[in-house]
Amino acid sequence: MSHPRAWNLRLNLDEFNALAVSLYADADRALALQGMTLGANGGSLPEGVPDALRRGWNLGARMYQEALEYQALQAERGRASAEKRRQSTGSAQPQRSEPPFEPALEPPFDDSSNLTTIDNRQSPELQSPISEQRGRVRDGSSAGSGRITASEWEPLREHRDLCAVRNADCELQLARFRERNIGQTDTDQGWGVRFMQWLGRSKPERSVSPEQVASPTLDEWLDFARGQARGIGPDGETWPKELATARWHENQAKGWRFVADWRADCTSAAQKWAGYEKTNAQRNSRRMR
């Protein structure tokens, strides 16, 4: 039996958090996620399944049912709106108004000899930084197609003003931006838009050195992890090398886009692992009592 597809589901974070914190073992969490996926896709719950899978299925099934109810409500509203238009205009299709026709602008007279030419050329010292940079592409000083690399592009006054407002280091942000876009080309205007978006996603409170900006090799990452993660576990354990390696591969797959300081990220991942281990140790000790 096929089930209607629910494309948009809403997750109640309070219920999800309550389910997550009540499960201590990774196997139970995996079963709960499996059950939630089954319920969210409209699947039926088999008999005799573990309690963790059943609880996850209950959460997913509620999400699925609420999505179907919302879709039915939207469909009913659409039918009512179409019926209202049909009664008023004779057609269920929405009315689209076209702008009135405007003739092309014609000069007020035909004698071109009476036209006065105004010389509005600016001297080089009066040109704005934006017009100067746009001119580099127009005069063919860059590639013939008008596309340049990130290392050839320079930020404009508007980018530096945004850095000042956000309390961000423009030069360091520019170094990271160029490193993430090595080998790519774009127009001058395209780089300007992309760097503006980059600054909008930056963390203004963080100022890092050029050495921290650079992406580390796996050996550099593991060498640093050994010094930071030694003996941080509840019983003096060290952050496992497999987890440290997996963290590097995760950042490498994302192009280090969301890591402003890789040493801080490495330390944070190790401390997070230690916190999980201490929490599990405390839970196990309470169970033994």
Coordinates of C-alpha atoms in Angstrom, one line a residue:
M1 CA 0.0 0.0 0.0
S2 CA 1.5 3.3 -1.1
H3 CA 1.4 6.3 1.3
P4 CA 1.1 10.0 0.3
R5 CA 4.4 11.7 0.3
A6 CA 4.9 14.5 3.0
W7 CA 7.6 16.8 1.8
N8 CA 7.7 19.3 4.7
L9 CA 7.8 18.0 8.3
R10 CA 8.1 20.0 11.5
L11 CA 10.3 18.6 14.3
N12 CA 9.5 19.4 17.9
L13 CA 12.9 20.0 19.3
D14 CA 11.7 19.6 22.9
E15 CA 10.4 16.1 22.2
F16 CA 13.5 15.2 20.2
N17 CA 15.8 16.4 22.9
A18 CA 13.9 14.6 25.6
L19 CA 14.2 11.4 23.5
A20 CA 17.9 11.9 22.9
V21 CA 18.9 12.5 26.5
S22 CA 16.8 9.5 27.7
L23 CA 18.9 7.1 25.6
Y24 CA 22.4 6.3 26.9
A25 CA 23.7 3.8 24.4
D26 CA 24.7 4.6 20.9
A27 CA 22.8 1.5 19.7
D28 CA 19.6 2.8 21.3
R29 CA 20.1 6.2 19.7
A30 CA 20.6 4.5 16.3
L31 CA 17.4 2.5 16.7
A32 CA 15.5 5.7 17.7
L33 CA 16.7 7.5 14.6
Q34 CA 15.7 4.5 12.5
G35 CA 12.3 4.4 14.0
M36 CA 11.8 8.2 13.5
T37 CA 12.8 7.9 9.9
L38 CA 10.3 5.0 9.4
G39 CA 7.5 6.9 11.0
A40 CA 8.3 10.2 9.2
N41 CA 8.0 8.4 5.9
G42 CA 4.6 6.9 6.7
G43 CA 5.8 3.4 7.4
S44 CA 4.0 1.1 9.8
L45 CA 5.6 -0.1 13.0
P46 CA 6.4 -3.9 13.1
E47 CA 5.5 -6.0 16.0
G48 CA 8.0 -6.8 18.7
V49 CA 10.5 -4.0 17.9
P50 CA 12.8 -2.6 20.7
D51 CA 11.5 0.2 22.8
A52 CA 14.0 2.7 21.4
L53 CA 12.8 2.1 17.9
R54 CA 9.1 2.3 18.9
R55 CA 9.7 5.7 20.7
G56 CA 11.5 7.1 17.7
W57 CA 8.7 5.8 15.4
N58 CA 6.1 7.6 17.6
L59 CA 7.9 10.9 17.1
G60 CA 8.3 10.5 13.4
A61 CA 4.6 9.3 12.9
R62 CA 3.4 12.5 14.6
M63 CA 5.5 14.6 12.3
Y64 CA 4.1 12.7 9.3
Q65 CA 0.5 13.0 10.4
E66 CA 0.8 16.8 11.1
A67 CA 2.4 17.3 7.7
L68 CA -0.5 15.5 6.0
E69 CA -3.0 17.6 7.9
Y70 CA -1.3 20.8 6.9
Q71 CA -1.2 19.7 3.3
A72 CA -4.9 18.9 3.4
L73 CA -5.6 22.4 4.9
Q74 CA -3.6 24.1 2.3
A75 CA -5.3 22.2 -0.5
E76 CA -8.7 23.1 0.9
R77 CA -7.7 26.8 1.1
G78 CA -6.6 26.6 -2.5
R79 CA -9.9 25.1 -3.7
A80 CA -11.8 27.7 -1.8
S81 CA -9.8 30.5 -3.3
A82 CA -10.2 29.1 -6.8
E83 CA -14.0 28.8 -6.4
K84 CA -14.2 32.4 -5.2
R85 CA -12.3 33.6 -8.3
R86 CA -14.5 31.4 -10.5
Q87 CA -17.6 33.0 -9.1
S88 CA -16.3 36.6 -9.4
T89 CA -14.4 36.4 -12.7
G90 CA -15.6 33.2 -14.4
S91 CA -12.1 31.6 -14.2
A92 CA -10.2 29.9 -11.4
Q93 CA -6.9 31.3 -12.7
P94 CA -5.4 34.3 -10.9
Q95 CA -5.7 37.6 -12.8
R96 CA -2.4 39.1 -13.9
S97 CA -2.3 42.7 -14.8
E98 CA 0.1 43.9 -17.5
P99 CA 1.8 47.3 -17.2
P100 CA 0.4 49.9 -19.6
F101 CA 2.2 50.4 -22.9
E102 CA 4.6 53.3 -22.9
P103 CA 6.1 54.6 -26.1
A104 CA 9.8 55.1 -26.5
L105 CA 11.2 58.4 -25.3
E106 CA 11.6 60.8 -28.2
P107 CA 13.7 64.0 -28.1
P108 CA 11.6 67.2 -27.9
F109 CA 12.9 68.4 -31.3
D110 CA 14.5 67.0 -34.5
D111 CA 17.3 69.5 -35.1
S112 CA 20.3 67.8 -33.7
S113 CA 22.4 70.9 -34.3
N114 CA 20.7 72.6 -31.3
L115 CA 21.8 69.8 -28.9
T116 CA 24.6 70.8 -26.5
T117 CA 27.2 68.2 -25.7
I118 CA 28.2 68.2 -22.0
D119 CA 31.7 67.0 -21.2
N120 CA 31.2 65.0 -18.0
R121 CA 34.5 63.3 -18.0
Q122 CA 36.1 63.1 -14.6
S123 CA 39.7 63.7 -13.9
P124 CA 41.7 60.6 -12.6
E125 CA 42.0 62.0 -9.2
L126 CA 38.2 62.4 -8.9
Q127 CA 37.3 58.9 -10.0
S128 CA 35.9 56.6 -7.3
P129 CA 37.7 53.3 -6.3
I130 CA 34.7 51.5 -7.8
S131 CA 35.0 53.1 -11.2
E132 CA 38.7 52.6 -11.2
Q133 CA 38.3 48.9 -10.5
R134 CA 35.5 48.4 -13.0
G135 CA 37.7 50.1 -15.6
R136 CA 40.4 47.4 -15.3
V137 CA 38.0 44.9 -16.8
R138 CA 36.6 47.2 -19.5
D139 CA 40.0 48.3 -20.8
G140 CA 41.2 44.7 -21.2
S141 CA 44.0 44.9 -18.7
S142 CA 42.8 41.5 -17.2
A143 CA 41.8 38.4 -19.1
G144 CA 40.1 38.9 -22.5
S145 CA 36.9 37.5 -21.1
G146 CA 36.8 39.9 -18.2
R147 CA 37.3 37.2 -15.7
I148 CA 40.1 37.4 -13.1
T149 CA 41.4 35.2 -10.3
A150 CA 40.7 35.8 -6.6
S151 CA 44.4 36.8 -6.0
E152 CA 44.1 39.5 -8.7
W153 CA 40.9 40.9 -7.2
E154 CA 41.1 43.7 -4.6
P155 CA 38.3 44.7 -2.2
L156 CA 36.5 48.0 -2.6
R157 CA 35.7 50.7 -0.1
E158 CA 32.3 49.2 0.6
H159 CA 33.9 45.9 1.7
R160 CA 36.3 47.7 4.0
D161 CA 33.5 49.7 5.4
L162 CA 31.6 46.5 6.2
C163 CA 34.6 45.1 7.9
A164 CA 34.8 48.2 10.1
V165 CA 31.2 47.9 11.0
R166 CA 31.5 44.2 11.8
N167 CA 34.8 44.7 13.6
A168 CA 36.5 42.2 11.3
D169 CA 40.1 42.1 10.0
C170 CA 39.7 42.8 6.3
E171 CA 43.2 41.6 5.3
L172 CA 42.8 38.2 7.1
Q173 CA 39.3 37.7 5.7
L174 CA 40.7 38.5 2.3
A175 CA 43.5 35.9 2.7
R176 CA 41.0 33.2 3.7
F177 CA 38.7 34.2 0.9
R178 CA 41.5 33.9 -1.7
E179 CA 42.7 30.6 -0.3
R180 CA 39.2 29.1 -0.5
N181 CA 38.9 30.2 -4.2
I182 CA 42.2 29.1 -5.6
G183 CA 41.9 28.2 -9.3
Q184 CA 38.6 29.9 -9.8
T185 CA 37.9 32.9 -12.0
D186 CA 35.0 35.4 -11.9
T187 CA 34.2 38.9 -13.0
D188 CA 35.2 41.9 -10.9
Q189 CA 31.6 42.4 -9.9
G190 CA 31.2 38.7 -9.2
W191 CA 34.1 38.7 -6.8
G192 CA 32.7 41.8 -5.1
V193 CA 29.4 40.1 -4.4
R194 CA 31.0 36.8 -3.3
F195 CA 33.3 38.6 -0.9
M196 CA 30.4 40.7 0.5
Q197 CA 28.6 37.4 1.2
W198 CA 31.8 36.0 2.8
L199 CA 32.0 38.9 5.1
G200 CA 28.4 38.5 6.1
R201 CA 29.1 34.9 7.2
S202 CA 32.3 35.8 9.0
K203 CA 32.8 35.8 12.7
P204 CA 33.8 39.4 13.6
E205 CA 34.8 38.6 17.1
R206 CA 37.6 36.3 16.0
S207 CA 40.9 37.5 14.8
V208 CA 43.4 34.9 13.6
S209 CA 46.9 34.9 12.3
P210 CA 47.8 33.9 8.7
E211 CA 49.3 30.6 10.1
Q212 CA 45.9 29.7 11.6
V213 CA 44.1 30.6 8.5
A214 CA 46.0 28.0 6.4
S215 CA 44.5 24.5 6.1
P216 CA 46.7 22.0 8.0
T217 CA 47.9 18.7 6.6
L218 CA 46.8 15.5 8.3
D219 CA 50.3 15.2 9.9
E220 CA 50.1 18.7 11.2
W221 CA 46.6 18.1 12.6
L222 CA 47.6 14.9 14.3
D223 CA 50.8 16.4 15.8
F224 CA 48.8 19.2 17.3
A225 CA 46.1 16.8 18.5
R226 CA 48.6 14.6 20.4
G227 CA 49.7 17.5 22.5
Q228 CA 46.2 18.8 23.2
A229 CA 44.3 15.6 23.7
R230 CA 46.7 13.6 25.9
G231 CA 45.1 12.4 29.2
I232 CA 41.9 14.5 28.9
G233 CA 39.5 11.5 29.4
P234 CA 37.8 10.7 32.7
D235 CA 40.5 8.1 33.5
G236 CA 43.3 9.7 31.8
E237 CA 42.5 8.4 28.3
T238 CA 43.7 10.2 25.2
W239 CA 41.5 11.4 22.4
P240 CA 41.6 8.4 20.0
K241 CA 43.6 8.9 16.8
E242 CA 40.7 7.5 14.7
L243 CA 38.4 10.3 15.9
A244 CA 41.0 12.9 15.4
T245 CA 41.6 11.7 11.8
A246 CA 37.9 11.6 11.2
R247 CA 37.5 15.2 12.3
W248 CA 40.3 16.3 9.9
H249 CA 38.6 14.4 7.0
E250 CA 35.3 16.1 7.9
N251 CA 36.8 19.6 7.7
Q252 CA 38.7 18.6 4.5
A253 CA 35.5 17.5 2.8
K254 CA 33.9 20.9 3.6
G255 CA 37.0 22.7 2.3
W256 CA 37.6 24.1 5.8
R257 CA 34.8 26.7 5.1
F258 CA 33.4 26.8 8.6
V259 CA 36.8 26.7 10.5
A260 CA 38.3 30.1 11.2
D261 CA 41.1 28.7 13.5
W262 CA 41.9 25.0 12.9
R263 CA 43.9 24.7 16.2
A264 CA 40.9 25.9 18.1
D265 CA 38.7 23.5 16.2
C266 CA 41.0 20.6 17.0
T267 CA 41.0 21.5 20.7
S268 CA 37.3 21.9 20.8
A269 CA 36.7 18.5 19.2
A270 CA 39.0 16.9 21.7
Q271 CA 37.3 18.6 24.7
K272 CA 33.9 17.7 23.4
W273 CA 34.9 14.0 23.3
A274 CA 36.2 14.2 26.8
G275 CA 33.0 15.8 28.0
Y276 CA 30.9 12.9 26.4
E277 CA 33.2 10.4 28.0
K278 CA 32.9 12.0 31.5
T279 CA 29.1 12.2 31.2
N280 CA 28.9 8.5 30.2
A281 CA 31.2 7.5 33.1
Q282 CA 28.9 9.4 35.6
R283 CA 25.8 7.8 34.2
N284 CA 27.4 4.3 34.5
S285 CA 28.5 5.0 38.1
R286 CA 24.9 6.0 39.0
R287 CA 23.6 2.7 37.4
M288 CA 26.0 0.7 39.6
R289 CA 24.6 2.1 42.8

